[in-house]
PDB file of C-alpha atoms in Angstrom:
ATOM      1  CA  MET A  22      -0.011   0.013   0.047  1.00  0.00           C
ATOM      2  CA  ILE A  23       0.998   3.596  -0.623  1.00  0.00           C
ATOM      3  CA  LEU A  24       0.462   6.564   1.689  1.00  0.00           C
ATOM      4  CA  HIS A  25       0.121  10.173   0.540  1.00  0.00           C
ATOM      5  CA  VAL A  26       0.882  12.455   3.500  1.00  0.00           C
ATOM      6  CA  ASP A  27      -0.347  16.063   3.043  1.00  0.00           C
ATOM      7  CA  MET A  28       0.182  18.715   5.701  1.00  0.00           C
ATOM      8  CA  ASP A  29      -2.976  20.734   6.536  1.00  0.00           C
ATOM      9  CA  ALA A  30      -2.680  24.422   5.378  1.00  0.00           C
ATOM     10  CA  PHE A  31       1.082  23.977   6.209  1.00  0.00           C
ATOM     11  CA  PHE A  32       2.415  27.539   6.087  1.00  0.00           C
ATOM     12  CA  ALA A  33      -0.615  28.953   7.898  1.00  0.00           C
ATOM     13  CA  ALA A  34      -0.589  26.183  10.477  1.00  0.00           C
ATOM     14  CA  VAL A  35       3.022  26.813  11.337  1.00  0.00           C
ATOM     15  CA  GLU A  36       2.314  30.528  11.912  1.00  0.00           C
ATOM     16  CA  GLN A  37      -0.772  29.742  14.102  1.00  0.00           C
ATOM     17  CA  ARG A  38       1.315  27.198  16.095  1.00  0.00           C
ATOM     18  CA  ASP A  39       4.165  29.673  16.659  1.00  0.00           C
ATOM     19  CA  ASN A  40       1.825  32.547  17.578  1.00  0.00           C
ATOM     20  CA  PRO A  41      -1.115  31.347  19.689  1.00  0.00           C
ATOM     21  CA  GLY A  42      -2.862  34.718  19.182  1.00  0.00           C
ATOM     22  CA  LEU A  43      -3.379  33.753  15.457  1.00  0.00           C
ATOM     23  CA  LYS A  44      -5.294  30.516  16.333  1.00  0.00           C
ATOM     24  CA  GLY A  45      -8.839  30.595  15.025  1.00  0.00           C
ATOM     25  CA  MET A  46      -8.120  33.650  12.969  1.00  0.00           C
ATOM     26  CA  PRO A  47      -8.538  33.944   9.206  1.00  0.00           C
ATOM     27  CA  LEU A  48      -4.986  34.380   7.784  1.00  0.00           C
ATOM     28  CA  VAL A  49      -3.041  33.887   4.571  1.00  0.00           C
ATOM     29  CA  ILE A  50       0.585  33.733   3.674  1.00  0.00           C
ATOM     30  CA  SER A  51       1.282  36.201   0.927  1.00  0.00           C
ATOM     31  CA  GLY A  52       2.837  39.470  -0.053  1.00  0.00           C
ATOM     32  CA  HIS A  53       1.108  42.813   0.292  1.00  0.00           C
ATOM     33  CA  SER A  54       1.481  44.153  -3.274  1.00  0.00           C
ATOM     34  CA  LYS A  55      -1.449  44.361  -5.673  1.00  0.00           C
ATOM     35  CA  ARG A  56       0.020  41.534  -7.720  1.00  0.00           C
ATOM     36  CA  SER A  57       0.490  39.161  -4.783  1.00  0.00           C
ATOM     37  CA  VAL A  58      -1.428  35.957  -4.587  1.00  0.00           C
ATOM     38  CA  VAL A  59      -2.366  33.723  -1.641  1.00  0.00           C
ATOM     39  CA  SER A  60       0.317  31.016  -1.052  1.00  0.00           C
ATOM     40  CA  THR A  61      -1.671  29.306   1.741  1.00  0.00           C
ATOM     41  CA  ALA A  62      -4.964  30.050   3.467  1.00  0.00           C
ATOM     42  CA  SER A  63      -5.818  28.936   6.951  1.00  0.00           C
ATOM     43  CA  TYR A  64      -8.986  26.895   7.312  1.00  0.00           C
ATOM     44  CA  GLU A  65     -10.636  29.855   8.916  1.00  0.00           C
ATOM     45  CA  ALA A  66      -9.862  31.923   5.835  1.00  0.00           C
ATOM     46  CA  ARG A  67     -11.175  29.169   3.568  1.00  0.00           C
ATOM     47  CA  GLN A  68     -14.581  29.558   5.160  1.00  0.00           C
ATOM     48  CA  PHE A  69     -14.738  32.886   3.375  1.00  0.00           C
ATOM     49  CA  GLY A  70     -14.025  31.330   0.051  1.00  0.00           C
ATOM     50  CA  ILE A  71     -10.336  32.212   0.100  1.00  0.00           C
ATOM     51  CA  HIS A  72      -8.003  29.738  -1.566  1.00  0.00           C
ATOM     52  CA  SER A  73      -4.413  29.347  -2.814  1.00  0.00           C
ATOM     53  CA  ALA A  74      -3.483  31.342  -5.943  1.00  0.00           C
ATOM     54  CA  MET A  75      -6.229  33.838  -5.339  1.00  0.00           C
ATOM     55  CA  PRO A  76      -5.163  37.458  -5.719  1.00  0.00           C
ATOM     56  CA  VAL A  77      -4.748  39.115  -2.336  1.00  0.00           C
ATOM     57  CA  TYR A  78      -7.062  41.972  -3.251  1.00  0.00           C
ATOM     58  CA  GLN A  79      -9.914  39.520  -3.837  1.00  0.00           C
ATOM     59  CA  ALA A  80      -9.155  37.748  -0.541  1.00  0.00           C
ATOM     60  CA  ARG A  81      -9.348  41.123   1.252  1.00  0.00           C
ATOM     61  CA  GLN A  82     -12.784  41.718  -0.385  1.00  0.00           C
ATOM     62  CA  LYS A  83     -14.029  38.451   0.896  1.00  0.00           C
ATOM     63  CA  CYS A  84     -12.685  38.950   4.374  1.00  0.00           C
ATOM     64  CA  PRO A  85     -11.966  42.553   5.421  1.00  0.00           C
ATOM     65  CA  ASN A  86     -10.351  41.352   8.667  1.00  0.00           C
ATOM     66  CA  LEU A  87      -8.007  38.966   6.922  1.00  0.00           C
ATOM     67  CA  ILE A  88      -4.527  38.699   8.435  1.00  0.00           C
ATOM     68  CA  ILE A  89      -1.752  38.710   5.810  1.00  0.00           C
ATOM     69  CA  LEU A  90       1.652  37.400   6.772  1.00  0.00           C
ATOM     70  CA  PRO A  91       4.824  37.287   4.622  1.00  0.00           C
ATOM     71  CA  GLY A  92       5.827  33.864   5.815  1.00  0.00           C
ATOM     72  CA  SER A  93       9.225  32.411   6.546  1.00  0.00           C
ATOM     73  CA  ARG A  94      11.036  30.286   4.031  1.00  0.00           C
ATOM     74  CA  HIS A  95      13.561  29.142   6.619  1.00  0.00           C
ATOM     75  CA  LYS A  96      10.958  28.108   9.112  1.00  0.00           C
ATOM     76  CA  TYR A  97       8.896  26.152   6.741  1.00  0.00           C
ATOM     77  CA  ALA A  98      11.918  24.381   5.249  1.00  0.00           C
ATOM     78  CA  ARG A  99      13.097  23.425   8.744  1.00  0.00           C
ATOM     79  CA  ASP A 100       9.775  21.881   9.628  1.00  0.00           C
ATOM     80  CA  SER A 101       9.530  20.116   6.271  1.00  0.00           C
ATOM     81  CA  LYS A 102      12.892  18.514   6.807  1.00  0.00           C
ATOM     82  CA  GLN A 103      11.743  17.204  10.176  1.00  0.00           C
ATOM     83  CA  ILE A 104       8.522  15.816   8.757  1.00  0.00           C
ATOM     84  CA  MET A 105      10.322  13.947   6.005  1.00  0.00           C
ATOM     85  CA  GLU A 106      12.747  12.479   8.624  1.00  0.00           C
ATOM     86  CA  ILE A 107       9.681  11.271  10.589  1.00  0.00           C
ATOM     87  CA  LEU A 108       8.314   9.559   7.453  1.00  0.00           C
ATOM     88  CA  ARG A 109      11.625   7.744   6.884  1.00  0.00           C
ATOM     89  CA  ARG A 110      11.326   6.184  10.325  1.00  0.00           C
ATOM     90  CA  PHE A 111       8.456   4.157   8.968  1.00  0.00           C
ATOM     91  CA  SER A 112       9.790   3.322   5.503  1.00  0.00           C
ATOM     92  CA  PRO A 113      12.939   4.014   3.511  1.00  0.00           C
ATOM     93  CA  LEU A 114      10.746   4.579   0.394  1.00  0.00           C
ATOM     94  CA  VAL A 115       9.689   8.208   0.735  1.00  0.00           C
ATOM     95  CA  GLU A 116       9.097  10.545  -2.152  1.00  0.00           C
ATOM     96  CA  PRO A 117       8.820  14.266  -1.173  1.00  0.00           C
ATOM     97  CA  VAL A 118       6.855  15.982  -3.906  1.00  0.00           C
ATOM     98  CA  SER A 119       6.653  19.434  -2.381  1.00  0.00           C
ATOM     99  CA  ILE A 120       7.590  21.100   0.892  1.00  0.00           C
ATOM    100  CA  ASP A 121       4.387  19.862   2.538  1.00  0.00           C
ATOM    101  CA  GLU A 122       3.568  16.524   0.962  1.00  0.00           C
ATOM    102  CA  ALA A 123       5.093  13.116   0.271  1.00  0.00           C
ATOM    103  CA  TYR A 124       4.370   9.585  -0.842  1.00  0.00           C
ATOM    104  CA  VAL A 125       5.398   6.714   1.318  1.00  0.00           C
ATOM    105  CA  ASP A 126       5.599   3.128   0.104  1.00  0.00           C
ATOM    106  CA  ILE A 127       4.935   0.927   3.151  1.00  0.00           C
ATOM    107  CA  ARG A 128       4.973  -2.514   1.469  1.00  0.00           C
ATOM    108  CA  GLY A 129       6.903  -4.778   3.728  1.00  0.00           C
ATOM    109  CA  CYS A 130       6.710  -2.403   6.729  1.00  0.00           C
ATOM    110  CA  GLU A 131       3.615  -4.017   8.303  1.00  0.00           C
ATOM    111  CA  PRO A 132       5.453  -6.575  10.338  1.00  0.00           C
ATOM    112  CA  LEU A 133       7.299  -3.772  12.105  1.00  0.00           C
ATOM    113  CA  PHE A 134       4.593  -1.149  12.500  1.00  0.00           C
ATOM    114  CA  GLY A 135       1.203  -2.830  11.974  1.00  0.00           C
ATOM    115  CA  SER A 136      -1.564  -2.321   9.346  1.00  0.00           C
ATOM    116  CA  PRO A 137      -1.440   0.505   6.862  1.00  0.00           C
ATOM    117  CA  ALA A 138      -4.048   2.374   8.967  1.00  0.00           C
ATOM    118  CA  ASP A 139      -1.944   1.760  12.077  1.00  0.00           C
ATOM    119  CA  ILE A 140       1.132   3.144  10.324  1.00  0.00           C
ATOM    120  CA  ALA A 141      -0.788   6.179   9.230  1.00  0.00           C
ATOM    121  CA  ARG A 142      -2.082   6.848  12.722  1.00  0.00           C
ATOM    122  CA  ARG A 143       1.404   6.530  14.135  1.00  0.00           C
ATOM    123  CA  ILE A 144       2.747   8.949  11.581  1.00  0.00           C
ATOM    124  CA  LYS A 145       0.008  11.489  12.396  1.00  0.00           C
ATOM    125  CA  GLU A 146       0.612  11.112  16.087  1.00  0.00           C
ATOM    126  CA  THR A 147       4.390  11.438  15.757  1.00  0.00           C
ATOM    127  CA  ILE A 148       4.147  14.596  13.597  1.00  0.00           C
ATOM    128  CA  TYR A 149       1.716  16.200  16.044  1.00  0.00           C
ATOM    129  CA  LYS A 150       3.789  15.255  19.082  1.00  0.00           C
ATOM    130  CA  GLU A 151       6.989  16.611  17.584  1.00  0.00           C
ATOM    131  CA  LEU A 152       5.717  19.578  15.611  1.00  0.00           C
ATOM    132  CA  THR A 153       2.194  20.248  16.823  1.00  0.00           C
ATOM    133  CA  LEU A 154       1.016  20.155  13.221  1.00  0.00           C
ATOM    134  CA  THR A 155      -1.796  17.991  11.681  1.00  0.00           C
ATOM    135  CA  CYS A 156      -1.708  16.173   8.375  1.00  0.00           C
ATOM    136  CA  SER A 157      -4.137  14.242   6.301  1.00  0.00           C
ATOM    137  CA  ILE A 158      -3.166  10.829   4.916  1.00  0.00           C
ATOM    138  CA  GLY A 159      -4.627   8.784   2.098  1.00  0.00           C
ATOM    139  CA  ILE A 160      -3.901   5.085   1.812  1.00  0.00           C
ATOM    140  CA  ALA A 161      -4.460   3.084  -1.362  1.00  0.00           C
ATOM    141  CA  PRO A 162      -2.929   0.323  -3.531  1.00  0.00           C
ATOM    142  CA  LEU A 163      -2.203   2.928  -6.270  1.00  0.00           C
ATOM    143  CA  LYS A 164      -0.141   6.096  -6.026  1.00  0.00           C
ATOM    144  CA  PHE A 165      -2.739   8.396  -7.683  1.00  0.00           C
ATOM    145  CA  LEU A 166      -5.590   6.988  -5.458  1.00  0.00           C
ATOM    146  CA  ALA A 167      -3.530   7.687  -2.324  1.00  0.00           C
ATOM    147  CA  LYS A 168      -3.327  11.331  -3.346  1.00  0.00           C
ATOM    148  CA  VAL A 169      -7.005  11.453  -4.040  1.00  0.00           C
ATOM    149  CA  ALA A 170      -7.784   9.820  -0.676  1.00  0.00           C
ATOM    150  CA  SER A 171      -5.673  12.299   1.277  1.00  0.00           C
ATOM    151  CA  ASP A 172      -7.875  15.152   0.135  1.00  0.00           C
ATOM    152  CA  MET A 173     -11.186  13.447   1.099  1.00  0.00           C
ATOM    153  CA  ASN A 174     -11.323  14.133   4.791  1.00  0.00           C
ATOM    154  CA  LYS A 175      -9.244  17.245   5.424  1.00  0.00           C
ATOM    155  CA  PRO A 176      -8.149  18.500   7.856  1.00  0.00           C
ATOM    156  CA  ASP A 177      -6.564  15.852  10.091  1.00  0.00           C
ATOM    157  CA  GLY A 178      -8.074  13.102   8.009  1.00  0.00           C
ATOM    158  CA  LEU A 179      -7.197   9.442   7.415  1.00  0.00           C
ATOM    159  CA  THR A 180      -8.839   7.727   4.386  1.00  0.00           C
ATOM    160  CA  VAL A 181      -8.221   4.181   3.326  1.00  0.00           C
ATOM    161  CA  ILE A 182      -9.145   2.724  -0.122  1.00  0.00           C
ATOM    162  CA  ARG A 183      -8.819  -1.000   0.154  1.00  0.00           C
ATOM    163  CA  ARG A 184      -7.878  -3.201  -2.836  1.00  0.00           C
ATOM    164  CA  ASP A 185     -11.380  -4.781  -2.847  1.00  0.00           C
ATOM    165  CA  GLN A 186     -12.900  -1.223  -3.035  1.00  0.00           C
ATOM    166  CA  MET A 187     -10.524   0.094  -5.590  1.00  0.00           C
ATOM    167  CA  HIS A 188     -12.312  -0.681  -8.877  1.00  0.00           C
ATOM    168  CA  GLU A 189     -15.694   0.551  -7.809  1.00  0.00           C
ATOM    169  CA  PHE A 190     -14.082   3.729  -6.346  1.00  0.00           C
ATOM    170  CA  ILE A 191     -12.187   4.388  -9.621  1.00  0.00           C
ATOM    171  CA  HIS A 192     -15.365   3.794 -11.655  1.00  0.00           C
ATOM    172  CA  ARG A 193     -17.212   6.526  -9.776  1.00  0.00           C
ATOM    173  CA  LEU A 194     -14.219   8.949  -9.438  1.00  0.00           C
ATOM    174  CA  SER A 195     -14.894  12.339 -10.898  1.00  0.00           C
ATOM    175  CA  ILE A 196     -12.411  13.249 -13.604  1.00  0.00           C
ATOM    176  CA  LYS A 197     -11.800  16.595 -11.914  1.00  0.00           C
ATOM    177  CA  LYS A 198     -10.422  14.667  -8.871  1.00  0.00           C
ATOM    178  CA  VAL A 199      -7.730  12.937 -10.963  1.00  0.00           C
ATOM    179  CA  PRO A 200      -4.273  14.582 -10.378  1.00  0.00           C
ATOM    180  CA  GLY A 201      -3.005  16.249 -13.535  1.00  0.00           C
ATOM    181  CA  VAL A 202      -6.364  16.882 -15.255  1.00  0.00           C
ATOM    182  CA  GLY A 203      -6.572  20.620 -15.856  1.00  0.00           C
ATOM    183  CA  LYS A 204      -9.376  22.994 -16.788  1.00  0.00           C
ATOM    184  CA  LYS A 205      -8.935  22.603 -20.566  1.00  0.00           C
ATOM    185  CA  ALA A 206      -8.935  18.845 -20.375  1.00  0.00           C
ATOM    186  CA  MET A 207     -12.026  19.069 -18.235  1.00  0.00           C
ATOM    187  CA  GLU A 208     -13.829  21.150 -20.838  1.00  0.00           C
ATOM    188  CA  LEU A 209     -12.927  18.698 -23.608  1.00  0.00           C
ATOM    189  CA  MET A 210     -14.019  15.765 -21.393  1.00  0.00           C
ATOM    190  CA  ALA A 211     -17.412  17.497 -21.095  1.00  0.00           C
ATOM    191  CA  THR A 212     -17.823  17.559 -24.861  1.00  0.00           C
ATOM    192  CA  LEU A 213     -17.210  13.803 -24.804  1.00  0.00           C
ATOM    193  CA  GLN A 214     -19.850  13.458 -21.986  1.00  0.00           C
ATOM    194  CA  VAL A 215     -17.185  12.105 -19.644  1.00  0.00           C
ATOM    195  CA  SER A 216     -17.494  13.054 -15.940  1.00  0.00           C
ATOM    196  CA  THR A 217     -15.956   9.972 -14.181  1.00  0.00           C
ATOM    197  CA  LEU A 218     -13.086   7.595 -14.887  1.00  0.00           C
ATOM    198  CA  GLY A 219     -15.593   4.929 -15.490  1.00  0.00           C
ATOM    199  CA  ASP A 220     -17.086   6.904 -18.419  1.00  0.00           C
ATOM    200  CA  LEU A 221     -13.746   6.626 -20.168  1.00  0.00           C
ATOM    201  CA  LYS A 222     -14.142   2.847 -20.648  1.00  0.00           C
ATOM    202  CA  ARG A 223     -16.874   3.380 -23.249  1.00  0.00           C
ATOM    203  CA  LEU A 224     -14.587   5.544 -25.402  1.00  0.00           C
ATOM    204  CA  ASP A 225     -12.128   4.344 -28.051  1.00  0.00           C
ATOM    205  CA  ALA A 226      -8.525   4.325 -26.693  1.00  0.00           C
ATOM    206  CA  ALA A 227      -7.203   5.786 -29.972  1.00  0.00           C
ATOM    207  CA  LEU A 228      -9.620   8.684 -29.655  1.00  0.00           C
ATOM    208  CA  LEU A 229      -8.450   9.522 -26.161  1.00  0.00           C
ATOM    209  CA  THR A 230      -4.775   9.308 -27.120  1.00  0.00           C
ATOM    210  CA  ARG A 231      -5.420  11.490 -30.235  1.00  0.00           C
ATOM    211  CA  LYS A 232      -7.182  14.199 -28.199  1.00  0.00           C
ATOM    212  CA  PHE A 233      -5.200  14.066 -25.015  1.00  0.00           C
ATOM    213  CA  GLY A 234      -1.834  12.631 -25.996  1.00  0.00           C
ATOM    214  CA  SER A 235       0.123  10.888 -23.242  1.00  0.00           C
ATOM    215  CA  MET A 236      -2.491  11.985 -20.716  1.00  0.00           C
ATOM    216  CA  GLY A 237      -5.155  10.089 -22.639  1.00  0.00           C
ATOM    217  CA  HIS A 238      -3.069   6.925 -22.430  1.00  0.00           C
ATOM    218  CA  ARG A 239      -2.559   7.403 -18.690  1.00  0.00           C
ATOM    219  CA  LEU A 240      -6.262   8.020 -18.051  1.00  0.00           C
ATOM    220  CA  ILE A 241      -7.161   4.814 -19.867  1.00  0.00           C
ATOM    221  CA  GLN A 242      -4.709   3.003 -17.542  1.00  0.00           C
ATOM    222  CA  LEU A 243      -6.100   4.704 -14.408  1.00  0.00           C
ATOM    223  CA  ALA A 244      -9.654   3.855 -15.449  1.00  0.00           C
ATOM    224  CA  ASN A 245      -8.624   0.168 -15.557  1.00  0.00           C
ATOM    225  CA  GLY A 246      -6.924   0.221 -12.188  1.00  0.00           C
ATOM    226  CA  ILE A 247      -3.403   0.522 -13.525  1.00  0.00           C
ATOM    227  CA  ASP A 248      -0.906   3.040 -12.216  1.00  0.00           C
ATOM    228  CA  GLU A 249       2.683   2.330 -13.222  1.00  0.00           C
ATOM    229  CA  THR A 250       4.154   5.214 -11.297  1.00  0.00           C
ATOM    230  CA  SER A 251       6.076   4.226  -8.238  1.00  0.00           C
ATOM    231  CA  VAL A 252       7.383   5.997  -5.149  1.00  0.00           C
ATOM    232  CA  GLU A 253      10.658   7.539  -6.379  1.00  0.00           C
ATOM    233  CA  THR A 254      13.084   8.087  -3.473  1.00  0.00           C
ATOM    234  CA  GLY A 255      15.450  10.028  -5.756  1.00  0.00           C
ATOM    235  CA  HIS A 256      12.795  12.642  -6.513  1.00  0.00           C
ATOM    236  CA  VAL A 257      14.119  16.164  -6.184  1.00  0.00           C
ATOM    237  CA  ARG A 258      11.814  18.092  -3.913  1.00  0.00           C
ATOM    238  CA  LYS A 259      10.416  21.298  -5.322  1.00  0.00           C
ATOM    239  CA  SER A 260      11.717  24.330  -3.467  1.00  0.00           C
ATOM    240  CA  ILE A 261       9.395  26.886  -1.966  1.00  0.00           C
ATOM    241  CA  SER A 262       8.272  29.246  -4.713  1.00  0.00           C
ATOM    242  CA  SER A 263      10.236  32.462  -5.029  1.00  0.00           C
ATOM    243  CA  GLU A 264       7.007  34.377  -5.545  1.00  0.00           C
ATOM    244  CA  SER A 265       6.524  37.719  -3.783  1.00  0.00           C
ATOM    245  CA  THR A 266       4.348  35.848  -1.363  1.00  0.00           C
ATOM    246  CA  LEU A 267       7.478  34.702   0.444  1.00  0.00           C
ATOM    247  CA  PRO A 268       9.997  37.573   0.370  1.00  0.00           C
TER     248      PRO A 268
END
């Protein structure tokens, strides 16, 4: 099984942890210029409809009392390093994909740490004990499904998609939930009357490949429960964006 570990509103959560006066307050990490966009929004800010990549001026309109912080690249990188070290205590197969998320391949680790759900709970408990931060974890036989699952019960969630549930889950999974499917692809899918991965099975594979290229081939595989991507321990983690949101 594969775990996808995703920290909850990471930058904002770090600021709220380090400054108790910010707990429960709507805040975003961003710059203050007119061109700045939201890097991370706390869950309190999200209740106003504020989200990542939203221009700050729009966020202010939605929440006049919004707290805007510049963030600390050093602080977030420090905590991220500690989180990745915690994950490696449970498996050597850890793939950091950004500063606040990683895949963990736990195959073969069960004799040491228990069931996949037990391992996920221990990871969550350890991260909270050592950093006072919450994360959401998705568990699934396939890498892409683990990522989908981690987003299902945020914040502080733990979602398991068992192998015997996998094909039914995939059949009903909305195309817009599939990692890598963007807005333009969604619009084209709508013209083909495709809204779920299951819908793809009625279409000709050559048609999908012609219209979507390599993504079309991958979607066909995913619809059939095939994900050939593995957890890559040599993956180079993306650095924090050098946007004006983090001066």
